[in-house]
Short mmCIF file of C-alpha atoms in Angstrom, two decimals:
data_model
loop_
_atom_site.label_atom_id
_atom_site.label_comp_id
_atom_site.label_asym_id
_atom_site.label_seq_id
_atom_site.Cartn_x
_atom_site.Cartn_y
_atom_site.Cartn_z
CA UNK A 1 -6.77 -32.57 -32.79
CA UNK A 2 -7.71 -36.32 -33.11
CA UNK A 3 -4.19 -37.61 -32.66
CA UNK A 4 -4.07 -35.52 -29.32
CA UNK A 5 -7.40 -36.94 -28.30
CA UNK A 6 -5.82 -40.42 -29.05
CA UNK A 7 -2.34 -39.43 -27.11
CA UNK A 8 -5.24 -38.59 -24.09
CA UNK A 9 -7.38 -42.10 -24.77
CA UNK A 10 -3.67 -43.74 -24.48
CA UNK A 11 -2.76 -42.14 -21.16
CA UNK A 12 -6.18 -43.84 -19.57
CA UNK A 13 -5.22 -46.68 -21.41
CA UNK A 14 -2.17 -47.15 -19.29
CA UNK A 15 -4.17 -46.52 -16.33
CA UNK A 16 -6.86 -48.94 -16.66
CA UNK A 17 -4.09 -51.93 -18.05
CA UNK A 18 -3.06 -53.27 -14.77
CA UNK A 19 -2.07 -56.46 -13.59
CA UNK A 20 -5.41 -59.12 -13.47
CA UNK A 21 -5.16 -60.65 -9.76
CA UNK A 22 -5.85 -64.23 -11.11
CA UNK A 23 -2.77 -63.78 -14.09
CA UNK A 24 -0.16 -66.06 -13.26
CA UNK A 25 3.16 -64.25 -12.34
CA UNK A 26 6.64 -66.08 -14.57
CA UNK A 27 10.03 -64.63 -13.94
CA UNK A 28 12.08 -63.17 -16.97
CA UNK A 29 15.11 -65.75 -15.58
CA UNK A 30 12.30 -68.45 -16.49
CA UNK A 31 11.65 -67.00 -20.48
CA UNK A 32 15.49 -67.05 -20.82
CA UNK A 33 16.30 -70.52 -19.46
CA UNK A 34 13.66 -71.58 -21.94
CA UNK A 35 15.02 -69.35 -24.76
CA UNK A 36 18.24 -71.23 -23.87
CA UNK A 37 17.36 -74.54 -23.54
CA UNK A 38 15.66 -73.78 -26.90
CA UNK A 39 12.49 -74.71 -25.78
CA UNK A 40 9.48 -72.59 -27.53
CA UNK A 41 8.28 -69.35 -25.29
CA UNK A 42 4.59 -69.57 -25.77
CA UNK A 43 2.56 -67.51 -23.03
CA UNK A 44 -0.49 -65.91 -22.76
CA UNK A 45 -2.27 -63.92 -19.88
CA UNK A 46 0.97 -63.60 -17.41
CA UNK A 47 2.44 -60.91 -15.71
CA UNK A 48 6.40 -61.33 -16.17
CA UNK A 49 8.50 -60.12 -13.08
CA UNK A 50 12.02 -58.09 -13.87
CA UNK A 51 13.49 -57.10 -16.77
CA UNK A 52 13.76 -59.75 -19.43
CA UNK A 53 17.27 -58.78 -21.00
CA UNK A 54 18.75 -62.21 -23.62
CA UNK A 55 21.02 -59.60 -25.18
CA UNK A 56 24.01 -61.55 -23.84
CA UNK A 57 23.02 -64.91 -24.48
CA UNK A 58 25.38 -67.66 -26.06
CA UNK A 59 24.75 -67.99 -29.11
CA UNK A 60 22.31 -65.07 -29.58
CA UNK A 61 19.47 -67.13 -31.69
CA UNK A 62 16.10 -68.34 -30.60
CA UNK A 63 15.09 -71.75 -32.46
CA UNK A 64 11.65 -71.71 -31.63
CA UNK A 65 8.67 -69.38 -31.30
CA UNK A 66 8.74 -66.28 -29.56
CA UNK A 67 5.14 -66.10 -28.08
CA UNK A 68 3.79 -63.43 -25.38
CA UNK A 69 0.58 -62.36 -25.91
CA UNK A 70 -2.10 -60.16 -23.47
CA UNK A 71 0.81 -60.45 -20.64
CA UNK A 72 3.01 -57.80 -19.05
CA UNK A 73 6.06 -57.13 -18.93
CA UNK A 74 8.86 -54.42 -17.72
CA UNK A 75 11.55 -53.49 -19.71
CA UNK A 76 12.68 -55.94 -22.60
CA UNK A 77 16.33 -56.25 -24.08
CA UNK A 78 16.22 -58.41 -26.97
CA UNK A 79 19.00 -56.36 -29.19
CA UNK A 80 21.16 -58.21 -31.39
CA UNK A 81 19.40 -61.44 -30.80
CA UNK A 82 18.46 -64.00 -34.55
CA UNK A 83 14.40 -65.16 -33.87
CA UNK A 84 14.84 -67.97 -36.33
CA UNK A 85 10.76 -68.71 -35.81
CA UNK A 86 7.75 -66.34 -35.52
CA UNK A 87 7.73 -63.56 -32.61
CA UNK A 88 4.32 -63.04 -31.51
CA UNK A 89 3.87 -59.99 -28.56
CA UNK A 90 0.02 -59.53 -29.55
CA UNK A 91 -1.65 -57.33 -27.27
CA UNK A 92 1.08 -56.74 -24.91
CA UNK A 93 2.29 -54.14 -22.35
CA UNK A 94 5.85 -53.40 -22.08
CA UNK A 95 7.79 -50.82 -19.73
CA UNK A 96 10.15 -50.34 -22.20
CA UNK A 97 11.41 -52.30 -25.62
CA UNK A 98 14.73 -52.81 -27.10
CA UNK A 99 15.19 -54.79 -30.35
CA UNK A 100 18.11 -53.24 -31.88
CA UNK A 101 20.21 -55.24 -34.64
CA UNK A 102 17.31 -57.76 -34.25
CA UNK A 103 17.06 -60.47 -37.07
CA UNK A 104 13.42 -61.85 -37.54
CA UNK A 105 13.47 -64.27 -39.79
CA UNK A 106 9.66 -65.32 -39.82
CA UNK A 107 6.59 -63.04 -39.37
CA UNK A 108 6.49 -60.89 -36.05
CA UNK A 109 3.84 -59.37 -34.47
CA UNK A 110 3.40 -56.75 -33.08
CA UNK A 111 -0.05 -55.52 -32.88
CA UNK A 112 -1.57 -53.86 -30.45
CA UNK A 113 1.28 -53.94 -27.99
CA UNK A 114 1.61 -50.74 -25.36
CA UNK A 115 5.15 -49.65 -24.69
CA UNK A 116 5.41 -46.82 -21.65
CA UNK A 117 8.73 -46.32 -22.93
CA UNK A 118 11.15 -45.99 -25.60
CA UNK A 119 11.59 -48.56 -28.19
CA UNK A 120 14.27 -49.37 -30.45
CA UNK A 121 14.16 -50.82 -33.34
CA UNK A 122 17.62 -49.90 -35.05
CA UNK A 123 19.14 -51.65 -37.34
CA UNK A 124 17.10 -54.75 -36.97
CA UNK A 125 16.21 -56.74 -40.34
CA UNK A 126 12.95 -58.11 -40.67
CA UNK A 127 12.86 -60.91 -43.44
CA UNK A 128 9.20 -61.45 -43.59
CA UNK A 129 5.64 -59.76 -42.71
CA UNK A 130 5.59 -57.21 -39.34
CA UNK A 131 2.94 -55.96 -38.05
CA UNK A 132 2.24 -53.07 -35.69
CA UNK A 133 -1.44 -52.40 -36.17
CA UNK A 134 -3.08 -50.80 -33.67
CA UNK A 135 -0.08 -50.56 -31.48
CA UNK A 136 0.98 -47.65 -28.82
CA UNK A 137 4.35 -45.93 -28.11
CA UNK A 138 4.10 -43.47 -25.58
CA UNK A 139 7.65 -42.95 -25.49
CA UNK A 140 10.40 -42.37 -28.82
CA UNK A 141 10.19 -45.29 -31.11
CA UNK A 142 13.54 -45.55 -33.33
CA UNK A 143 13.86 -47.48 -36.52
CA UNK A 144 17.13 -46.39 -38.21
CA UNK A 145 18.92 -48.39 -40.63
CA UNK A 146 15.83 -50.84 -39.92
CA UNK A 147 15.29 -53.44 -43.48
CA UNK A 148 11.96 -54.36 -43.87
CA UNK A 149 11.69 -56.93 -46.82
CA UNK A 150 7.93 -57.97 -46.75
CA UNK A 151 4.94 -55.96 -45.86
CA UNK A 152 5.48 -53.37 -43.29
CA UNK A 153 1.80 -52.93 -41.26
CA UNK A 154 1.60 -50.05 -38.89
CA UNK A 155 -2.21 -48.98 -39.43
CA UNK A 156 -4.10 -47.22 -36.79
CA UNK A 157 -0.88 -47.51 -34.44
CA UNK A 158 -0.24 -44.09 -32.24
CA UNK A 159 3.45 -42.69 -31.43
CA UNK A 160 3.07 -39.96 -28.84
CA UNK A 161 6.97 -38.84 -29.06
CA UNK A 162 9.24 -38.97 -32.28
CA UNK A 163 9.26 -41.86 -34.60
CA UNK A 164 12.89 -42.03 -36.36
CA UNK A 165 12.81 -44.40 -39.67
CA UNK A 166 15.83 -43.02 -41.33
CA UNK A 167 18.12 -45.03 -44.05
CA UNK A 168 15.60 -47.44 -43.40
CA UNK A 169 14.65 -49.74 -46.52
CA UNK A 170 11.34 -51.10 -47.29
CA UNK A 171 11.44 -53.72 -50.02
CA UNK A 172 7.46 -54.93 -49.52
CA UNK A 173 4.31 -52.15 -48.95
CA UNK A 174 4.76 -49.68 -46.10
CA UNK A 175 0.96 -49.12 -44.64
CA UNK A 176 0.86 -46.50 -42.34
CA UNK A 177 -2.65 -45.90 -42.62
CA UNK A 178 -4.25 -44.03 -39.67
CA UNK A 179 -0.94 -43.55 -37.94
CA UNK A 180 -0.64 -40.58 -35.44
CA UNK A 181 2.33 -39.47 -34.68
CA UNK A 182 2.17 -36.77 -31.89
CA UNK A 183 5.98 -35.52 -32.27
CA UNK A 184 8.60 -35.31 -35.21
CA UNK A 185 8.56 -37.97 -37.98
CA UNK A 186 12.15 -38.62 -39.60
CA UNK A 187 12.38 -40.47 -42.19
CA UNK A 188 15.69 -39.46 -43.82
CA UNK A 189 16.91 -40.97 -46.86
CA UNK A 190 14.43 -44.19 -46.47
CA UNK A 191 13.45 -46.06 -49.49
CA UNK A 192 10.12 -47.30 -49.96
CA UNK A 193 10.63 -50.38 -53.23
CA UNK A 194 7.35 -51.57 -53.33
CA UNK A 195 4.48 -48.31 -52.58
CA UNK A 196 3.83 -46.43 -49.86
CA UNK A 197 0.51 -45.68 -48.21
CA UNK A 198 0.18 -42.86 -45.59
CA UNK A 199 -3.31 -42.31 -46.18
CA UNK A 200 -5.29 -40.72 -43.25
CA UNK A 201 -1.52 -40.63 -41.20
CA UNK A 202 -2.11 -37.35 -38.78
CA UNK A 203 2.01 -35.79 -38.28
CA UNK A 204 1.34 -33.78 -35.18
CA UNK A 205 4.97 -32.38 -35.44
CA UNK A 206 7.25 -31.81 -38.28
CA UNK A 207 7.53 -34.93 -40.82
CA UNK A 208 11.06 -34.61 -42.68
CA UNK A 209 11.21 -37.29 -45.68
CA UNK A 210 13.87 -35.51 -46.98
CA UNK A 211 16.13 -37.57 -49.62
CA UNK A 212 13.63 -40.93 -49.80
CA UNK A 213 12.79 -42.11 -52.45
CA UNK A 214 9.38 -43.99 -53.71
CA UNK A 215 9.83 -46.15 -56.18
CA UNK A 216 6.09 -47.59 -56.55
CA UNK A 217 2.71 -45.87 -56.10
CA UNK A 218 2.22 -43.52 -52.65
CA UNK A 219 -0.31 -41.79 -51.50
CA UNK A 220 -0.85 -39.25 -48.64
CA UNK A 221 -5.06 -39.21 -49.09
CA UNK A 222 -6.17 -37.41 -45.72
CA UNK A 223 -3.29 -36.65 -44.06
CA UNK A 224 -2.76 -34.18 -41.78
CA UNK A 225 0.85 -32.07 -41.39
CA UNK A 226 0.26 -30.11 -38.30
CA UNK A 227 3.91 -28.96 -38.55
CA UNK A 228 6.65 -28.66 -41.58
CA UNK A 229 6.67 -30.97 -44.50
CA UNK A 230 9.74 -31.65 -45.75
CA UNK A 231 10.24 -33.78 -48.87
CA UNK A 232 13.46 -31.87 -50.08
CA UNK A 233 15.67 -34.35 -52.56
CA UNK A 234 13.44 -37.09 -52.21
CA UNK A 235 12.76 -39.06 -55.69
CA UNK A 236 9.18 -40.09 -56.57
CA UNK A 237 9.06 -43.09 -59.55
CA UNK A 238 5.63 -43.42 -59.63
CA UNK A 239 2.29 -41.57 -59.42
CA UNK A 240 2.00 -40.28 -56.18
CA UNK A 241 -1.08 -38.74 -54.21
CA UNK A 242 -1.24 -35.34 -51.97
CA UNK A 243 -5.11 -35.21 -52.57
CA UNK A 244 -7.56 -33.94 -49.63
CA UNK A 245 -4.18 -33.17 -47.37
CA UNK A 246 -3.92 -30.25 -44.96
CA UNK A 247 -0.49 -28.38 -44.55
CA UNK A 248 -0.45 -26.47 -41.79
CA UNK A 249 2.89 -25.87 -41.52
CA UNK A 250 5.27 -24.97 -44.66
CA UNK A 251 5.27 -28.54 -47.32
CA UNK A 252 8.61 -27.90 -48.51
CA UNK A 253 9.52 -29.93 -52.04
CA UNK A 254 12.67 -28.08 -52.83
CA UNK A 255 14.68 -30.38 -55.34
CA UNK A 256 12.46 -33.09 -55.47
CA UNK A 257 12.04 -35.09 -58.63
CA UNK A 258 8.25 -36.18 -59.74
CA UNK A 259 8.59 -38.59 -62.37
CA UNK A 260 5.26 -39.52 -62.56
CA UNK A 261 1.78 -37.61 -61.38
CA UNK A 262 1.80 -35.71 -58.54
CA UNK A 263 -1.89 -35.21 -57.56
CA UNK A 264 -2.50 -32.62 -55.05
CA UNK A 265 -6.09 -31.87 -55.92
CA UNK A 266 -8.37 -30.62 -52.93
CA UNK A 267 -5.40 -30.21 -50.55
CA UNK A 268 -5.03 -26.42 -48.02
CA UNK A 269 -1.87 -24.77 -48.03
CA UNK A 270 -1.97 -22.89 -44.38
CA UNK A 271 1.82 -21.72 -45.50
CA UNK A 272 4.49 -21.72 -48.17
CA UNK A 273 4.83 -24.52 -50.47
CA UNK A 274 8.41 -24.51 -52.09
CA UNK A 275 9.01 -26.07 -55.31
CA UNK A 276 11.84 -24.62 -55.80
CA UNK A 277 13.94 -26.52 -58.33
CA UNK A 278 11.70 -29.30 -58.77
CA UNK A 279 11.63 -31.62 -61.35
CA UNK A 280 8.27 -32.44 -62.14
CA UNK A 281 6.15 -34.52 -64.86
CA UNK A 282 2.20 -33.95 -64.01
CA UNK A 283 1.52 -31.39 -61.29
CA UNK A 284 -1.93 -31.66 -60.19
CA UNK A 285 -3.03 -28.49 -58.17
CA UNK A 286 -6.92 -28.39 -58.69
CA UNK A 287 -9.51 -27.51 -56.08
CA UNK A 288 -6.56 -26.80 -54.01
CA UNK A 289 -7.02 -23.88 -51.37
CA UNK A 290 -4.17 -21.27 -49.91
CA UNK A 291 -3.94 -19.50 -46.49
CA UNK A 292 -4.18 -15.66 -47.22
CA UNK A 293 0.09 -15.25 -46.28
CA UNK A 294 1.14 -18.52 -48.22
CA UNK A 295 3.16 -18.10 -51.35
CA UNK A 296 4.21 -20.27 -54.24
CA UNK A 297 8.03 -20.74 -54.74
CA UNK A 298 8.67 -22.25 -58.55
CA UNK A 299 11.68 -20.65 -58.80
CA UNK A 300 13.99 -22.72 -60.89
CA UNK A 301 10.96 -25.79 -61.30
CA UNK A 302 11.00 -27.64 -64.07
CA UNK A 303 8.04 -29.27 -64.98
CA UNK A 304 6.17 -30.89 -68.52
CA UNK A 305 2.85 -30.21 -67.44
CA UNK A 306 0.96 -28.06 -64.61
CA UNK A 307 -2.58 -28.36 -63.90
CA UNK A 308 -3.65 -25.02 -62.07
CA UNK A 309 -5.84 -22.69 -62.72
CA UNK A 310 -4.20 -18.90 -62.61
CA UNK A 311 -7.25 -17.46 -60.63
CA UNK A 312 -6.39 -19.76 -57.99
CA UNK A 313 -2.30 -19.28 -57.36
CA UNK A 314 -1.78 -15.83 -59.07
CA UNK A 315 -2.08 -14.47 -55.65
CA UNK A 316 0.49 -16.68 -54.72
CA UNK A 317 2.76 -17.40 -56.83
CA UNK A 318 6.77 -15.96 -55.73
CA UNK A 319 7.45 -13.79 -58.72
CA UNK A 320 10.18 -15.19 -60.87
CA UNK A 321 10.27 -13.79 -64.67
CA UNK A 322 11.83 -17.51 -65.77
CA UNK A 323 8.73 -19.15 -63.87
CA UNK A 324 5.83 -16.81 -65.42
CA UNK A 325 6.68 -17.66 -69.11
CA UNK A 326 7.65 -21.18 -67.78
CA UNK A 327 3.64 -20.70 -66.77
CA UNK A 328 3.03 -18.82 -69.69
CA UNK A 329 4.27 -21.45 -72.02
CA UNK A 330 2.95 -24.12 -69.92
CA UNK A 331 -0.94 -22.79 -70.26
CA UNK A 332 -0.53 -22.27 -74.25
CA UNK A 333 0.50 -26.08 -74.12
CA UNK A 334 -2.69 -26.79 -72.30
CA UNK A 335 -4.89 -24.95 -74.61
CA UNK A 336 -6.16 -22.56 -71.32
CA UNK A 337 -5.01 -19.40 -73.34
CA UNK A 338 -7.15 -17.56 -71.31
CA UNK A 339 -5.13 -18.18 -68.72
CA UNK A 340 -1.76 -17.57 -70.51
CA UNK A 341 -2.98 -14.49 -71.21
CA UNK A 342 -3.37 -13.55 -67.46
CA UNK A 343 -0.57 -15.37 -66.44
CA UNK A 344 1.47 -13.14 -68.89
CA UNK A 345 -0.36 -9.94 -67.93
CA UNK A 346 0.55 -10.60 -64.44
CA UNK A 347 4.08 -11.17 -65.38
CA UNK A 348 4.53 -8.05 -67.37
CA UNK A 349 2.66 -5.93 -64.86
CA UNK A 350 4.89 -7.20 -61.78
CA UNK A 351 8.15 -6.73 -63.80
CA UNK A 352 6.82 -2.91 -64.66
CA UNK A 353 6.55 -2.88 -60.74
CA UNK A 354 9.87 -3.87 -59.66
CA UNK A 355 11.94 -1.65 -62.65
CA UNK A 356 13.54 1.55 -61.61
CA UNK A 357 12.46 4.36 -63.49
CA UNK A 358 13.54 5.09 -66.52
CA UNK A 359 12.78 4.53 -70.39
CA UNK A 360 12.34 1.17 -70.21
CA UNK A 361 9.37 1.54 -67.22
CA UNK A 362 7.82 4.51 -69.28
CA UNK A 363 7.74 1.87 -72.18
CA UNK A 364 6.31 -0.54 -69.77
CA UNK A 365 3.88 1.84 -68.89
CA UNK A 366 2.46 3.04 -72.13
CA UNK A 367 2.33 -0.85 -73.33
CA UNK A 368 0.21 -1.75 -70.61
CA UNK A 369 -2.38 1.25 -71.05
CA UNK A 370 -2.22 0.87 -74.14
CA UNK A 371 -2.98 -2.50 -74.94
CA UNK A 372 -2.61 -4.23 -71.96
CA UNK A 373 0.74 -5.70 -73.08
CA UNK A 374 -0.38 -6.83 -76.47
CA UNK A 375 -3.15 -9.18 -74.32
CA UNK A 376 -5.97 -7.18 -74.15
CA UNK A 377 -7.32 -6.23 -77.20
CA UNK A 378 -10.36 -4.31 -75.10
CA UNK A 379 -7.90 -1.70 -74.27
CA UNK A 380 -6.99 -0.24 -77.71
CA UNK A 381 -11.04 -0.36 -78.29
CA UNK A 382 -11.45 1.21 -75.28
CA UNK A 383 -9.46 4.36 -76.49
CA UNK A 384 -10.70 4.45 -79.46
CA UNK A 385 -14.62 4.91 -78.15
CA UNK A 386 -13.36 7.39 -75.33
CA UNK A 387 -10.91 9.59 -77.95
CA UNK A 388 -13.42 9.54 -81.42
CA UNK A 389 -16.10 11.77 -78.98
CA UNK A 390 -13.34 13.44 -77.21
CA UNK A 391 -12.07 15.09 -79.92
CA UNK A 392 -15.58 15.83 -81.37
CA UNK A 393 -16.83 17.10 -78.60
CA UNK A 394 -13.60 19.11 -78.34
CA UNK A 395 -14.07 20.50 -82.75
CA UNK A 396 -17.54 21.23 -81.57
CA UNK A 397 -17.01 23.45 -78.09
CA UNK A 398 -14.08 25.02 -80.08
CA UNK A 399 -16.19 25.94 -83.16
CA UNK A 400 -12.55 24.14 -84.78
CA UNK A 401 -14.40 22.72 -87.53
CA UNK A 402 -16.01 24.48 -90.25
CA UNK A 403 -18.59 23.74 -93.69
CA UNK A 404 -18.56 25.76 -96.43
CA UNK A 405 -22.31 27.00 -97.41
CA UNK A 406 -22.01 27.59 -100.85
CA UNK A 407 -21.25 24.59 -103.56
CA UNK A 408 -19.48 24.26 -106.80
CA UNK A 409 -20.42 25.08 -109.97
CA UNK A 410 -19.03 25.31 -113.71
CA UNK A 411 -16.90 28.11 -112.80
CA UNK A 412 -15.70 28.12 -109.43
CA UNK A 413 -13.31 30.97 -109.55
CA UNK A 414 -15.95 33.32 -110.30
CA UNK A 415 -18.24 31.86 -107.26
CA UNK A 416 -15.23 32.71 -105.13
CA UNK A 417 -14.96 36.82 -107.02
CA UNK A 418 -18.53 37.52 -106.62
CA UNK A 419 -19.98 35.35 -103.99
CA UNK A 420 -17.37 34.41 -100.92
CA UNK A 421 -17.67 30.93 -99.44
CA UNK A 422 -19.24 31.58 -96.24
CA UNK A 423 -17.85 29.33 -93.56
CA UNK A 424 -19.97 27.85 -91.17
CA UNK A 425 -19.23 25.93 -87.51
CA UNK A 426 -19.85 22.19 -87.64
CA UNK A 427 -22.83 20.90 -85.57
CA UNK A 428 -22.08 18.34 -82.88
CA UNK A 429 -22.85 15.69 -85.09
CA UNK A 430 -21.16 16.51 -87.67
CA UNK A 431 -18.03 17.11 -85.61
CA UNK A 432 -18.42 13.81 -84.18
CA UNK A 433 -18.60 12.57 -88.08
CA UNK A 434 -15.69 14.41 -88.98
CA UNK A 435 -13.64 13.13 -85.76
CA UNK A 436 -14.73 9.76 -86.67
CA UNK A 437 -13.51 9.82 -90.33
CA UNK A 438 -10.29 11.56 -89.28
CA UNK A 439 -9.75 8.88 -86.44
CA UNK A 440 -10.56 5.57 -89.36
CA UNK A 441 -8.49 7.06 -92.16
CA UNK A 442 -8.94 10.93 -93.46
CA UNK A 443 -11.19 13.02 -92.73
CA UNK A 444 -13.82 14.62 -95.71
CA UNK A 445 -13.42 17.32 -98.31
CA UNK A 446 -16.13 19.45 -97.03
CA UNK A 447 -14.92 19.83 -93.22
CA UNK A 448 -12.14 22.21 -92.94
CA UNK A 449 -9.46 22.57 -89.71
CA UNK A 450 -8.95 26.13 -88.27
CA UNK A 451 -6.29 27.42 -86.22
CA UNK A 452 -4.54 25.26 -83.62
CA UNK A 453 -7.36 22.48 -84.19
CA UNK A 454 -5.36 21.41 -87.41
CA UNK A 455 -3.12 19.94 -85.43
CA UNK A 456 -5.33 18.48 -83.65
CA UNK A 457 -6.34 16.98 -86.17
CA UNK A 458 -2.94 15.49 -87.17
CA UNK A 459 -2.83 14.24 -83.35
CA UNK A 460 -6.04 12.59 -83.94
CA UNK A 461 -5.22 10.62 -87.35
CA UNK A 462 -1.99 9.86 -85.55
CA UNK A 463 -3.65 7.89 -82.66
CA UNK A 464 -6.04 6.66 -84.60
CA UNK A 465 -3.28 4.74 -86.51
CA UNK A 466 -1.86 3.70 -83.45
CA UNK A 467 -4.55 1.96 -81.59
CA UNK A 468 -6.13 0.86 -84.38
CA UNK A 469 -3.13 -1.27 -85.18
CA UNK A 470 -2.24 -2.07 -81.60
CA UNK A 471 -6.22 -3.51 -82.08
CA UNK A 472 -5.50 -5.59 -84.63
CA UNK A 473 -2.55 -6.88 -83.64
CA UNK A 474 -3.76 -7.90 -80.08
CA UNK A 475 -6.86 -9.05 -81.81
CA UNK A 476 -5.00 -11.25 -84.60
CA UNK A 477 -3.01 -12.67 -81.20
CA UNK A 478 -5.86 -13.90 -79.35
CA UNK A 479 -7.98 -15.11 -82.03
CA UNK A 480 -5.07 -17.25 -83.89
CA UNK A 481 -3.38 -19.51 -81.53
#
């Protein structure tokens, strides 16, 4: 929304930057007889009548200074032309700009300048320092196959169509701090040598860096992608910095290599971001937030180390079996078991999902209510306090369950002649007793099983065994690490 405030500020701009009555009025046949005579062009305050067009000059070089400063001027053709001194358009409106195959071989300035127009910048080779601070393209500005060996300044400049920097080389800093770009950004297979700085840059339209590569430090800090991100194949050296970023369209990071940090910390996700086959170091997602349709794509991803909570992309995340354990494994290495243990949950529960039925879901599906996929060792305690009163209550209700009234003496098989045991139904606590023995390990001499409710009590030592080992076992797994 700023940059289209700006793109509106610009429009007046144009409106209120009109020719001053007292300027002094030079024809562009006047700038190139100097240019030829190779006299210096040093100007300031003029209005410049025609189209200034040295293109075809003999020999294309300028000897001296190129200096135009708070003038105007209408469309400019300096393609192909060698500026063997400084160029110097401070503060300068232009109809339209061409400096295509350009050579400056001292520091040029542009800052400030207004072009109504397109400018082209293609293929031209700046040896030193350029600057295009503050500067305003209303029209497409193309830089392809453009060499910038010093410091390349565009902070707080404004391009309200495309801006086209592709196969582009930057061998000093490339500021674009503050930059708003109100259409597509291309920056194809561009290679930033010396750091990169797009902090605060607002990309109205798509930005494509696909293919680039960084080779010092960059950071994004504040940015704004309105449209598609796209840094698919491009090659990151250093540490490089996503932090505090909106994405508002997909940020797409398919094949991309990471070889250092890649901090995204505090940055929205309105839509998808795609890692998919990434090569990463350090991925940094803390504090980062996700629109309620955006997913996670880390299919194929390789990375050392990935700083994200699971509570905060488990909604997210694409589901790929090799990428949960690659998650899995990757949590374990951070010491956040807790989160391993989700992570792994997840997993298990999403591949029970997607299986067709058969044995191996009904396997699935007893391991997970079980005991939660050997991760939850609450779950085989859970059954064992709901089926230990279960099966008491049920001994009791049944009258299953009896006590013998009278006890042994010295001669027991004349107790039994003359005076028959007399059995007698187990009270509700003493069934729940009995179920509770019978559940731990055996169940006691004086109790006795009747009917069908001795195999229930077979059932009941069974599962008893069972959970109380799938307890253990889960136990033993989240306590030892």
């Amino acid at each position: 929304m700023i940059c289209r405030l700006r793109s509106s500020f610009l429009l007046l701009l144009l409106i209120s930057i009109t020719s001053d009555s007292s300027a002094v009025t030079i024809s562009a046949d006047e700038i190139m007889q100097k240019v030829v005579s190779g006299e210096p062009v040093i100007l300031d305050g003029v209005s410049i009548s025609g189209s200034l067009n040295l293109s075809r000059i003999e020999p294309q070089i300028v000897r001296r200074a190129f200096v135009i400063t708070n003038s105007e001027m209408g469309d400019v053709d300096l393609s192909g032309l060698v500026f063997e001194d400084a160029v110097d358009l401070t503060s300068t409106k232009f109809d339209g700009m061409n400096f295509a195959s350009a050579v400056f071989s001292d520091g040029a300035f542009f800052d400030r300048i207004v072009v109504s127009g397109d400018a082209s910048f293609e293929g031209a080779h700046f040896k030193q320092d350029v600057s295009f601070s503050g500067s305003r393209f209303l029209g497409d500005a193309e830089m392809n196959f453009t060499a910038f060996d010093g410091y390349g300044y565009f902070a707080d400049s404004a391009f309200l169509g495309d801006l086209h920097i592709s196969s582009s080389s930057f061998q000093g800093f490339a500021d674009f701090y503050g930059v708003c770009i109100s259409g597509d950004f291309i920056c194809l297979n561009t290679k930033f040598g010396d750091g990169a700085g797009f902090m605060s840059t607002e990309f109205d339209g798509d930005a494509n860096f696909g293919m680039s590569s960084f080779a010092g430090y960059t950071s994004f800090d504040g940015s704004v992608f309105r449209g598609d991100a796209n840094f698919a194949l491009a090659r990151f050296d250093k540490a490089v910095y996503f932090g505090d970023i909106r994405f508002e369209g997909d940020a797409i990071f398919g094949l991309t290599e990471f070889e250092g940090l890649a901090n995204f910390a505090g940055t929205y996700f309105a839509e998808d971001l795609n890692l998919n086959s990434a090569r990463i170091d350090a991925f940094v997602l803390d504090n980062t937030t996700f629109g309620r349709a955006s997913g996670i794509n880390l299919k194929g991803a390789e990375f050392r180390r990935l700083t994200a909570p699971w509570p905060h992309i488990r909604d997210h995340i694409l589901y790929d079996g090799a990428t949960y354990l690659a998650l899995v494994k990757n949590y374990q290495e951070l010491e956040w078991f807790e989160d391993a243990d989700d992570c792994y949950y997840d997993y298990r529960r999403e591949a029970q999902l997607r299986k067709p039925l058969g044995w191996g879901k009904i396997i699935d599906y007893l391991a997970w209510i079980t005991c939660g996929y050997g991760v939850r060792p609450s779950y085989p305690f859970v059954w064992s306090i709901v089926l230990i009163p279960l099966f008491g209550l049920i001994f009791y209700l049944g009258k299953g369950i009896h006590r013998q009234s009278a006890a042994p003496n010295e001669n027991p098989e004349r107790l039994k002649e003359d005076f028959p045991a007399e059995e007698i139904p187990a009270s509700l606590h003493e069934s729940m007793y009995f179920s509770a023995l019978i559940y731990l390990y055996a169940g006691p001499v004086e109790f006795r099983p009747s009917g069908i409710y001795r195999y229930l009590v077979i059932l009941e030592g069974i599962l008893g065994w069972l959970f109380l080992s799938l307890f253990l076992v889960c136990l033993g797994r989240v306590m030892i690490r």
